[in-house]
mmCIF file of C-alpha atoms in Angstrom:
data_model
loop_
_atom_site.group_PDB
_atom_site.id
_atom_site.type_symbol
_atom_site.label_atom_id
_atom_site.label_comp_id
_atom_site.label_asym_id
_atom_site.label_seq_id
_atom_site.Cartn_x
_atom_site.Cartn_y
_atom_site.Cartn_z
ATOM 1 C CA UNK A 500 69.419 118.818 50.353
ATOM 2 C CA UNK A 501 70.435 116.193 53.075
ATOM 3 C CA UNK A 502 71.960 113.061 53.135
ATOM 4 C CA UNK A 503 70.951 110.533 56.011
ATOM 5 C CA UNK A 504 72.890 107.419 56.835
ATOM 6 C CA UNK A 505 70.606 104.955 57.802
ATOM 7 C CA UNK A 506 71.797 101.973 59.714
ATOM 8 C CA UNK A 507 70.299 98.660 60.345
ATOM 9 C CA UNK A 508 70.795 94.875 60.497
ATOM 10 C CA UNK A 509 69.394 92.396 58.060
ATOM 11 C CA UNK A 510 69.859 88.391 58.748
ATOM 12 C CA UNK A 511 72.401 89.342 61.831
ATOM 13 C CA UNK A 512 74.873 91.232 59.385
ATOM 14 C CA UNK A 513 74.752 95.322 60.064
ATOM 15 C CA UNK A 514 74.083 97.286 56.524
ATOM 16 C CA UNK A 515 73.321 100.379 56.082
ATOM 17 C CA UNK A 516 72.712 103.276 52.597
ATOM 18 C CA UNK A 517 72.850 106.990 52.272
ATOM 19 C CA UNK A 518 69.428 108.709 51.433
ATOM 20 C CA UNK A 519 69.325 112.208 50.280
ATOM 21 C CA UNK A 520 66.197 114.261 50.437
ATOM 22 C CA UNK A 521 64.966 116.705 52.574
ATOM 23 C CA UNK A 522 63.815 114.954 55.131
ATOM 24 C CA UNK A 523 63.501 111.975 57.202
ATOM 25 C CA UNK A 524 61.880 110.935 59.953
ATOM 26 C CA UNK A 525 62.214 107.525 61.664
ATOM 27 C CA UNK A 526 59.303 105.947 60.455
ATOM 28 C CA UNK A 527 60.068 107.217 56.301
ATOM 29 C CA UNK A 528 63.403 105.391 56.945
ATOM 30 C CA UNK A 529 61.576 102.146 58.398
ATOM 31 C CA UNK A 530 59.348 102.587 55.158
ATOM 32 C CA UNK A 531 62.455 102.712 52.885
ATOM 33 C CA UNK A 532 64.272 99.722 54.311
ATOM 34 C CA UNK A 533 61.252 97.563 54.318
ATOM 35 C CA UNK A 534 61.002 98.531 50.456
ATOM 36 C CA UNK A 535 64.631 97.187 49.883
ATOM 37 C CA UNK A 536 64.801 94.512 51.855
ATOM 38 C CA UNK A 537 61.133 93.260 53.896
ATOM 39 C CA UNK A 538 60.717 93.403 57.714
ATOM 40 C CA UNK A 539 64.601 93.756 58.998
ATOM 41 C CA UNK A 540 64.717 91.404 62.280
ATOM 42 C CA UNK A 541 61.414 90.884 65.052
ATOM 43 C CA UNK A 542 61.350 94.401 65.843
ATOM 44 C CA UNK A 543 62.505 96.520 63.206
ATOM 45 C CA UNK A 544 62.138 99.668 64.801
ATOM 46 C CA UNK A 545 64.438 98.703 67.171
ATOM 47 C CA UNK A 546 66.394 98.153 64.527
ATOM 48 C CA UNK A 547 66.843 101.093 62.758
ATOM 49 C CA UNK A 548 69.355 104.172 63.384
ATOM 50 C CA UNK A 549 69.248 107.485 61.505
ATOM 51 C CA UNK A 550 72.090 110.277 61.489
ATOM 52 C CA UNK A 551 72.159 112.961 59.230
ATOM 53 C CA UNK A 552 75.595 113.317 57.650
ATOM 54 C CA UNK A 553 75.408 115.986 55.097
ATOM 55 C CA UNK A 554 73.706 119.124 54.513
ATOM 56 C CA UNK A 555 74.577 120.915 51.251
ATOM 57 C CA UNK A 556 72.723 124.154 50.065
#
């Protein structure tokens, strides 16, 4: 399992949340955000930064 640290600004502040599965591309964490929050900023891709910060077995 992996845990990604997604990072992004909504409304000028910077947030961010841990999501753990598998995988995760780019456009899955765009999807996620946009199911938390709506569109994040004019260009939310732009927005959006994805590290992976744990990998457990």
């Amino acid at each position: 399992m992996h845990a990604y640290l997604i990072r992004y600004s909504r409304d000028g502040q910077p947030m961010s949340t841990v999501l753990r599965q598998e995988n995760l591309s780019r456009a899955q964490a765009q999807a996620f955000v946009r199911a938390l929050h709506g569109p994040v900023g004019h260009d939310s891709r732009a927005d959006i930064h994805v590290s992976e910060v744990l990998r457990t077995s």
